[in-house]
Each structure stands twice: as C-alpha cells, then as structure tokens.
Short mmCIF file of C-alpha atoms in Angstrom, two decimals:
data_model
loop_
_atom_site.label_atom_id
_atom_site.label_comp_id
_atom_site.label_asym_id
_atom_site.label_seq_id
_atom_site.Cartn_x
_atom_site.Cartn_y
_atom_site.Cartn_z
CA MET A 899 -66.10 220.91 57.25
CA ASP A 900 -65.04 223.51 54.21
CA ILE A 901 -66.03 222.93 50.51
CA ARG A 902 -63.55 224.05 48.15
CA SER A 903 -64.67 224.45 44.47
CA GLN A 904 -60.72 223.53 42.95
CA SER A 905 -58.39 221.52 44.82
CA LEU A 906 -55.97 223.08 46.48
CA SER A 907 -52.31 223.84 45.45
CA ALA A 908 -49.32 220.98 46.06
CA SER A 909 -47.30 223.34 47.03
CA THR A 910 -49.20 223.81 50.99
CA PHE A 911 -49.63 220.00 51.80
CA GLN A 912 -46.13 217.65 52.63
CA SER A 913 -46.53 213.76 52.36
CA SER A 914 -44.29 210.60 51.81
CA ALA A 915 -46.72 208.55 49.46
CA THR A 916 -45.64 205.28 48.62
CA PRO A 917 -47.72 202.13 46.85
CA GLU A 918 -48.28 200.80 50.04
CA LEU A 919 -51.10 204.08 50.56
CA THR A 920 -52.83 202.85 47.83
CA VAL A 921 -53.27 199.33 48.83
CA GLU A 922 -54.36 200.71 51.74
CA LEU A 923 -57.04 204.12 51.03
CA THR A 924 -58.28 201.34 48.31
CA LYS A 925 -59.27 198.98 51.35
CA TYR A 926 -60.37 201.57 53.83
CA LEU A 927 -62.56 203.68 51.15
CA HIS A 928 -63.96 200.15 49.56
CA GLN A 929 -65.59 199.62 52.85
CA GLN A 930 -66.69 202.82 53.66
CA LEU A 931 -68.06 203.90 50.31
CA THR A 932 -70.46 202.11 47.52
CA PRO A 933 -68.24 201.44 44.09
CA ILE A 934 -70.30 204.22 42.49
CA ALA A 935 -68.85 206.57 44.67
CA SER A 936 -65.52 205.06 45.65
CA ASP A 937 -64.61 205.22 41.52
CA SER A 938 -66.14 208.79 41.54
CA LEU A 939 -63.23 210.89 43.76
CA THR A 940 -59.72 210.28 43.73
CA ILE A 941 -56.92 211.16 46.92
CA GLU A 942 -54.13 213.21 45.96
CA VAL A 943 -51.10 213.51 48.22
CA ALA A 944 -47.75 215.77 47.26
CA GLU A 945 -44.27 214.91 46.99
CA ASP A 946 -41.31 217.12 46.38
CA ASN A 947 -43.78 219.47 46.07
CA HIS A 948 -45.76 218.16 43.55
CA LYS A 949 -48.77 216.67 43.50
CA GLN A 950 -49.36 213.33 43.74
CA LEU A 951 -52.54 210.91 42.78
CA VAL A 952 -52.89 207.95 45.67
CA TYR A 953 -56.75 207.43 44.84
CA GLY A 954 -58.77 207.05 41.28
CA HIS A 955 -58.41 207.85 38.30
CA SER A 956 -56.09 210.70 37.17
CA PRO A 957 -58.65 212.72 35.70
CA SER A 958 -59.01 214.17 32.15
CA ALA A 959 -59.17 218.20 31.50
CA ILE A 960 -62.87 218.65 31.18
CA ASN A 961 -63.45 216.27 33.71
CA GLN A 962 -62.37 218.57 36.66
CA PRO A 963 -63.83 217.70 40.59
CA ILE A 964 -66.81 219.26 41.30
CA CYS A 965 -66.06 219.64 45.31
CA SER A 966 -62.28 218.92 46.71
CA PHE A 967 -61.87 218.70 50.52
CA PRO A 968 -58.09 219.48 52.22
CA ILE A 969 -57.34 216.43 54.26
CA MET A 970 -56.52 218.06 57.14
CA TYR A 971 -53.57 217.13 59.96
CA GLN A 972 -51.96 218.96 63.03
CA ARG A 973 -54.04 221.91 61.47
CA ARG A 974 -52.50 221.64 58.22
CA GLN A 975 -53.17 220.30 55.29
CA VAL A 976 -51.81 216.79 53.94
CA GLY A 977 -53.43 216.55 51.09
CA ALA A 978 -57.60 216.61 49.04
CA LEU A 979 -60.23 214.89 47.91
CA ASN A 980 -62.01 215.44 45.06
CA LEU A 981 -65.30 213.96 44.22
CA PHE A 982 -66.61 214.82 40.62
CA ARG A 983 -70.30 213.33 40.80
CA ARG A 984 -72.80 215.85 42.11
CA GLN A 985 -74.92 212.85 42.93
CA VAL A 986 -72.53 210.92 45.24
CA ILE A 987 -71.86 213.91 46.80
CA LYS A 988 -75.62 214.51 48.26
CA SER A 989 -75.19 210.63 49.01
CA LEU A 990 -72.69 211.25 52.02
CA SER A 991 -73.40 213.39 54.67
CA GLN A 992 -70.83 216.71 55.74
CA GLU A 993 -70.34 214.00 58.92
CA HIS A 994 -69.62 210.87 56.94
CA LEU A 995 -67.40 213.00 54.57
CA HIS A 996 -65.15 214.60 57.80
CA GLN A 997 -65.42 210.90 58.92
CA ILE A 998 -63.76 209.59 55.81
CA SER A 999 -61.75 212.65 55.41
CA LYS A 1000 -60.18 212.64 58.96
CA ALA A 1001 -59.68 208.23 58.33
CA VAL A 1002 -57.39 209.05 55.17
CA ALA A 1003 -54.64 211.41 57.03
CA PHE A 1004 -54.50 209.20 59.74
CA LEU A 1005 -53.31 206.38 56.68
CA ILE A 1006 -51.23 209.05 54.94
CA GLN A 1007 -49.85 209.45 58.20
CA ARG A 1008 -49.31 206.21 59.50
CA ASN A 1009 -47.46 206.01 55.71
CA SER A 1010 -45.35 208.71 56.79
CA THR A 1011 -44.18 207.15 59.60
CA HIS A 1012 -43.48 203.70 58.27
CA HIS A 1013 -41.30 205.51 55.33
CA ARG A 1014 -39.46 207.17 58.43
CA CYS A 1015 -39.69 204.43 60.98
CA ASP A 1016 -37.82 202.28 57.75
CA LYS A 1017 -35.58 204.59 56.96
CA GLN A 1018 -34.49 206.13 60.60
CA LEU A 1019 -34.78 202.46 62.58
CA GLY A 1020 -34.31 199.57 59.31
CA ARG A 1021 -37.79 198.47 60.71
CA THR A 1022 -41.56 199.09 60.07
CA LEU A 1023 -43.51 199.46 63.31
CA PRO A 1024 -47.04 199.92 61.16
CA LEU A 1025 -50.41 200.80 63.19
CA ILE A 1026 -53.20 198.49 61.35
CA GLY A 1027 -56.57 198.06 60.61
CA PHE A 1028 -58.83 200.37 59.99
CA SER A 1029 -61.56 200.12 63.47
CA ASP A 1030 -62.82 202.87 65.33
CA ALA A 1031 -60.89 202.11 68.32
CA ILE A 1032 -57.39 202.04 66.08
CA PHE A 1033 -58.51 205.77 64.22
CA GLN A 1034 -59.39 206.92 67.86
CA LEU A 1035 -55.84 206.04 69.16
CA ASP A 1036 -54.43 207.80 66.27
CA SER A 1037 -56.43 211.19 67.06
CA GLN A 1038 -54.32 210.46 70.13
CA ILE A 1039 -51.05 210.18 68.76
CA GLU A 1040 -52.42 213.36 66.67
CA ARG A 1041 -52.42 215.21 69.76
CA ALA A 1042 -49.81 214.13 71.64
CA ALA A 1043 -47.03 214.90 68.56
CA SER A 1044 -48.46 218.50 68.30
CA ALA A 1045 -47.42 219.13 72.34
CA ARG A 1046 -44.02 218.68 74.17
CA TYR A 1047 -44.94 216.82 77.11
CA PRO A 1048 -44.05 213.44 78.20
CA VAL A 1049 -45.63 210.67 76.56
CA ILE A 1050 -47.66 207.36 78.65
CA VAL A 1051 -47.25 204.46 76.56
CA GLN A 1052 -50.27 201.94 78.05
CA GLY A 1053 -51.45 198.75 76.85
CA GLU A 1054 -51.21 195.20 77.62
CA SER A 1055 -48.32 192.67 76.48
CA GLY A 1056 -48.38 191.85 72.61
CA CYS A 1057 -49.78 195.21 72.70
CA GLU A 1058 -47.86 197.86 69.56
CA LYS A 1059 -46.33 200.48 72.10
CA LEU A 1060 -43.72 200.51 70.15
CA ASN A 1061 -45.12 201.42 67.28
CA VAL A 1062 -46.81 204.40 68.78
CA ALA A 1063 -44.49 205.77 70.56
CA CYS A 1064 -42.56 206.07 66.94
CA ALA A 1065 -45.85 207.54 65.70
CA VAL A 1066 -45.38 210.27 67.78
CA HIS A 1067 -42.17 210.91 67.55
CA PHE A 1068 -42.27 211.28 63.76
CA ASN A 1069 -45.29 212.92 63.94
CA ASP A 1070 -43.97 215.94 65.89
CA PRO A 1071 -43.06 218.60 63.91
CA SER A 1072 -40.64 220.16 65.36
CA ARG A 1073 -38.61 216.65 66.55
CA GLN A 1074 -35.12 216.62 63.99
CA GLY A 1075 -32.95 214.15 66.23
CA ALA A 1076 -33.26 211.07 66.71
CA PHE A 1077 -35.80 208.19 68.12
CA ILE A 1078 -34.09 206.19 70.93
CA GLU A 1079 -35.07 203.25 73.16
CA LEU A 1080 -34.17 202.57 76.85
CA ASP A 1081 -35.75 199.30 78.05
CA CYS A 1082 -35.48 199.62 81.57
CA GLN A 1083 -36.82 195.60 82.43
CA LEU A 1084 -33.24 195.31 81.35
CA PHE A 1085 -32.31 196.94 84.93
CA GLN A 1086 -33.91 195.60 87.59
CA ASN A 1087 -30.60 194.50 89.28
CA ASP A 1088 -28.29 196.75 88.26
CA VAL A 1089 -29.38 200.71 89.11
CA ALA A 1090 -26.05 202.00 88.45
CA SER A 1091 -26.20 200.77 85.15
CA PHE A 1092 -29.63 201.37 84.41
CA LEU A 1093 -28.22 205.39 85.04
CA SER A 1094 -25.72 205.56 83.19
CA ARG A 1095 -27.15 204.50 80.50
CA PHE A 1096 -29.90 206.88 79.90
CA GLN A 1097 -27.86 209.83 80.27
CA ASP A 1098 -26.18 208.03 77.71
CA SER A 1099 -29.68 207.95 75.76
CA VAL A 1100 -30.44 211.74 76.77
CA ARG A 1101 -27.35 212.52 74.56
CA ARG A 1102 -27.96 210.55 71.72
CA ALA A 1103 -32.12 211.45 71.89
CA ARG A 1104 -30.89 215.51 72.10
CA ALA A 1105 -33.84 217.67 69.73
CA GLY A 1106 -35.63 213.94 69.38
CA SER A 1107 -37.54 211.84 71.78
CA LEU A 1108 -36.46 208.84 74.47
CA LEU A 1109 -38.80 206.09 75.31
CA LEU A 1110 -38.03 204.43 78.20
CA SER A 1111 -40.47 200.90 77.87
CA HIS A 1112 -41.46 199.01 80.30
CA ILE A 1113 -40.77 201.35 82.91
CA ASP A 1114 -42.88 199.68 85.85
CA GLN A 1115 -40.11 197.13 85.99
CA LEU A 1116 -37.65 199.71 86.68
CA PRO A 1117 -36.80 199.41 90.59
CA TYR A 1118 -38.25 202.16 92.86
CA SER A 1119 -35.16 202.96 94.14
CA ALA A 1120 -33.91 204.27 90.10
CA GLN A 1121 -37.44 205.77 89.34
CA LEU A 1122 -36.24 207.99 92.92
CA GLN A 1123 -33.74 208.84 90.89
CA LEU A 1124 -34.58 209.26 87.72
CA ALA A 1125 -37.65 212.31 89.14
CA ASP A 1126 -34.80 213.65 90.77
CA MET A 1127 -32.95 214.45 87.63
CA MET A 1128 -35.90 215.19 85.58
CA THR A 1129 -36.65 217.73 88.51
CA ASP A 1130 -32.90 219.66 87.82
CA CYS A 1131 -34.36 220.07 83.46
CA SER A 1132 -36.63 222.02 85.29
CA ASP A 1133 -33.57 224.65 86.69
CA ASP A 1134 -31.72 227.23 84.59
CA HIS A 1135 -28.62 224.68 84.10
CA ASP A 1136 -30.33 222.01 83.27
CA ALA A 1137 -28.17 219.34 84.61
CA CYS A 1138 -29.48 216.37 82.93
CA GLY A 1139 -29.84 217.59 78.99
CA LEU A 1140 -33.57 216.47 78.48
CA ARG A 1141 -35.23 220.16 78.56
CA ASP A 1142 -34.71 219.38 74.66
CA VAL A 1143 -35.63 215.85 74.64
CA ARG A 1144 -39.57 214.24 74.66
CA VAL A 1145 -39.82 211.54 77.10
CA MET A 1146 -41.15 208.80 76.77
CA VAL A 1147 -42.98 205.40 78.79
CA SER A 1148 -44.41 202.09 78.05
CA THR A 1149 -45.97 200.65 81.05
CA SER A 1150 -48.19 197.33 80.52
CA GLN A 1151 -49.62 198.12 84.17
CA SER A 1152 -51.34 201.64 85.43
CA LEU A 1153 -49.05 203.59 85.88
CA SER A 1154 -51.64 205.52 88.28
CA GLN A 1155 -52.66 202.90 90.51
CA LEU A 1156 -49.68 201.58 90.93
CA THR A 1157 -48.50 204.78 92.80
CA ARG A 1158 -52.02 204.76 94.71
CA ASP A 1159 -50.38 201.39 95.38
CA GLY A 1160 -46.98 202.54 96.71
CA ARG A 1161 -45.55 200.46 94.11
CA PHE A 1162 -43.89 203.26 91.86
CA SER A 1163 -43.14 206.73 92.62
CA ALA A 1164 -45.16 209.63 92.91
CA ALA A 1165 -42.59 212.19 92.12
CA LEU A 1166 -41.79 209.71 89.28
CA PHE A 1167 -45.24 210.17 88.19
CA THR A 1168 -45.48 213.65 88.62
CA ARG A 1169 -43.18 214.23 86.26
CA LEU A 1170 -44.57 212.00 83.72
CA ASP A 1171 -48.01 212.33 83.80
CA PHE A 1172 -49.43 214.95 81.45
CA LEU A 1173 -50.32 212.29 78.15
CA THR A 1174 -51.14 209.04 78.20
CA LEU A 1175 -52.38 206.67 75.55
CA VAL A 1176 -53.68 203.56 76.12
CA VAL A 1177 -53.45 201.34 73.07
CA PRO A 1178 -56.11 198.75 72.62
CA PRO A 1179 -55.48 195.42 72.65
CA LEU A 1180 -56.61 192.67 70.00
CA ARG A 1181 -60.05 191.38 71.72
CA ASP A 1182 -61.35 195.23 71.07
CA ARG A 1183 -60.83 194.82 67.38
CA PRO A 1184 -61.90 192.28 66.22
CA ASN A 1185 -62.62 193.90 62.46
CA ASP A 1186 -58.73 194.59 62.64
CA LEU A 1187 -57.95 190.79 62.57
CA ALA A 1188 -57.49 190.33 59.07
CA GLU A 1189 -56.02 193.13 57.99
CA ILE A 1190 -53.25 192.07 60.49
CA ILE A 1191 -52.80 188.78 59.14
CA GLU A 1192 -52.21 189.57 55.66
CA ARG A 1193 -49.39 192.13 56.95
CA MET A 1194 -47.80 189.44 59.18
CA ILE A 1195 -48.41 186.79 55.77
CA GLU A 1196 -46.75 189.55 53.23
CA GLN A 1197 -44.01 190.53 55.98
CA HIS A 1198 -42.84 187.16 56.82
CA LYS A 1199 -43.49 184.67 54.16
CA LEU A 1200 -41.91 182.15 53.15
CA PHE A 1201 -42.45 182.73 49.43
CA ASP A 1202 -44.18 184.90 46.83
CA ASP A 1203 -47.25 182.90 46.56
CA GLN A 1204 -47.95 181.48 50.27
CA TYR A 1205 -51.29 182.90 52.14
CA VAL A 1206 -54.05 182.41 54.09
CA GLU A 1207 -57.22 180.26 53.14
CA PRO A 1208 -60.25 182.37 53.54
CA ILE A 1209 -62.00 179.74 55.75
CA ALA A 1210 -58.61 179.12 57.68
CA LYS A 1211 -58.28 183.71 57.55
CA HIS A 1212 -61.94 183.35 59.34
CA PHE A 1213 -61.57 180.81 62.22
CA LEU A 1214 -58.38 183.18 63.45
CA CYS A 1215 -60.03 186.19 63.53
CA LYS A 1216 -62.69 184.56 65.49
CA TYR A 1217 -60.23 182.73 67.97
CA GLN A 1218 -60.72 183.73 71.39
#
C-alpha cells in the first residue's frame, strides 16, 4: 500500500456515512489495535463532496497527520486513514495496515448498503461481524459487484443470502435500477404463474438486479423454460429483456451437485455458473455471535434500557 504524506482531497472519494459507522469502526479498531494506536489515528470519508471525520478526534491545524493511507474499494478511494504518531507507524507492519484499511473499506461499504437498503427497500439487511470469514465474504461481494455476470448465493437456511444479494446490487456502480426478489418456492405447483411473474419482475428490474430466491425449489420444467428464456437473451432481439438486468439466484443446496444428480437443469446451471458466493454459517463465525446478538437486541428491544446480561451473552455465544 502506498503511504501518502497528506490526506487526499474529499472529491476523490464517496460515502454515505451515518453514526452507526463510527460505532462499527470503533468496535473493530479497538479489537485490532492498542489503545494508544487506536487513539492516534483518524478515518475520513466524504459526504456531499466534503470530508467527514467518522473516527477519531478532529486534528488541529498544527497537528496534521504524518501519513495518510487511502482506503480503497473497487479501485476507487472511499476514505483515508490518517496516522499522527511516528512510534505507532513504526509499530504497525505494512501487512497489518493493509488488513485494517481493507476491513475499514468493507465497513464503509456495509454502512452505505445499509443506508440504501433502508431508503429503497424499507428494511435494513446488514452483514454483521468482524471475523475473517465475514470479511472474506465482503471481498467476494466486492469482486462480484464489479462484474456484470450472474451470481449464485449459496448458504444454509437462515444464512444472510438476501443480505449478500442486496450488497452485490447496491455496490454495483453500474446498477441504477431496482432490486427485485422473486421467491421460487411459491410456485412449486404452478409453472405458468412463475413464468408470468418472472417476466413482470424482469421489467421491474430493468437496469437493476433480479434475485430468484430458493432457485433449488423451482420445478424442473420451469428450470428448462427459464434456461430457454435466458438463452434467447443472447440473441440480438433480447426477447425476454434480461440483457439489462443482473440475475442472481439463492440456494440452500449446491447447484453443481444437484446438476450432477440430475435434479437441476444443466442448461440453466450453465447460464448461472459464473460467480458463486458461499455464505458461511454461524458455527464457522463464533466470534461474530456477540455482535449479532447485540444488533438483534437493538433492533427488536421492547424498551430503551433492555439489554442482555454479559453472562447470558457468553452462554449464547457458546451454545451449539
């Protein structure tokens, strides 16, 4: 990572910061750094072409950062991490600083996705936690959102598959249209209704994204017709109108395995098999449980002072 001698212009990066971002950054940095190190840095993002301090104390005119690290996402700058003490800079390796700056970029983008979901969908669908597994998923989302290919989101029941699909959509710089979800399991006995709803959903998702959730529950006959429709879109006339729509599907089973077993259309799988994001189950993210519990209490508490006792949170995190 390049070390910059001064923080970069606010016009070079974008954000939609909220107070929740400061809370998340504080939690993460206090886990990663010593108190002295975490107190000797600031993080800036931009809001309406103005720099906004989202972590740390506002520096004085005579106390300017010694080094400023660009925080990058999809090859564009989304912020800057500023360091003010030489001894702290010397104590942190380039690898550690790169890891921190990348995690901060993911947290900034999660905050942006949270804001856009709330505004456009009327609900919040955040990814939660600071584990290696969830940051690896953030990295996969970054790559998927930069491409225009179909995406398969695979995960066990109860995993955040819808959250991941939303993150891909809202972090795609070329997507200006709506995010539309069509639940395939609602049409297990009515193929005609599914095809009709599919065509309507494609129209609504123009220049946006269409998520076919529970694609593994779609009847085989519907899979064949869907594969034909997606094949037609490769022609010049674009019969189904899918050319300007990113198609995503979610599944609780491996589509490749279902295809090998003859339970999923090989033609449809060929049309979908470009990028697969596997959502890790909570049992592989034990360090995220405490954060998830806190977020659930905050969203669903009945009164302001409601909280979970530390001992109760401890046992919940250890429960298998």
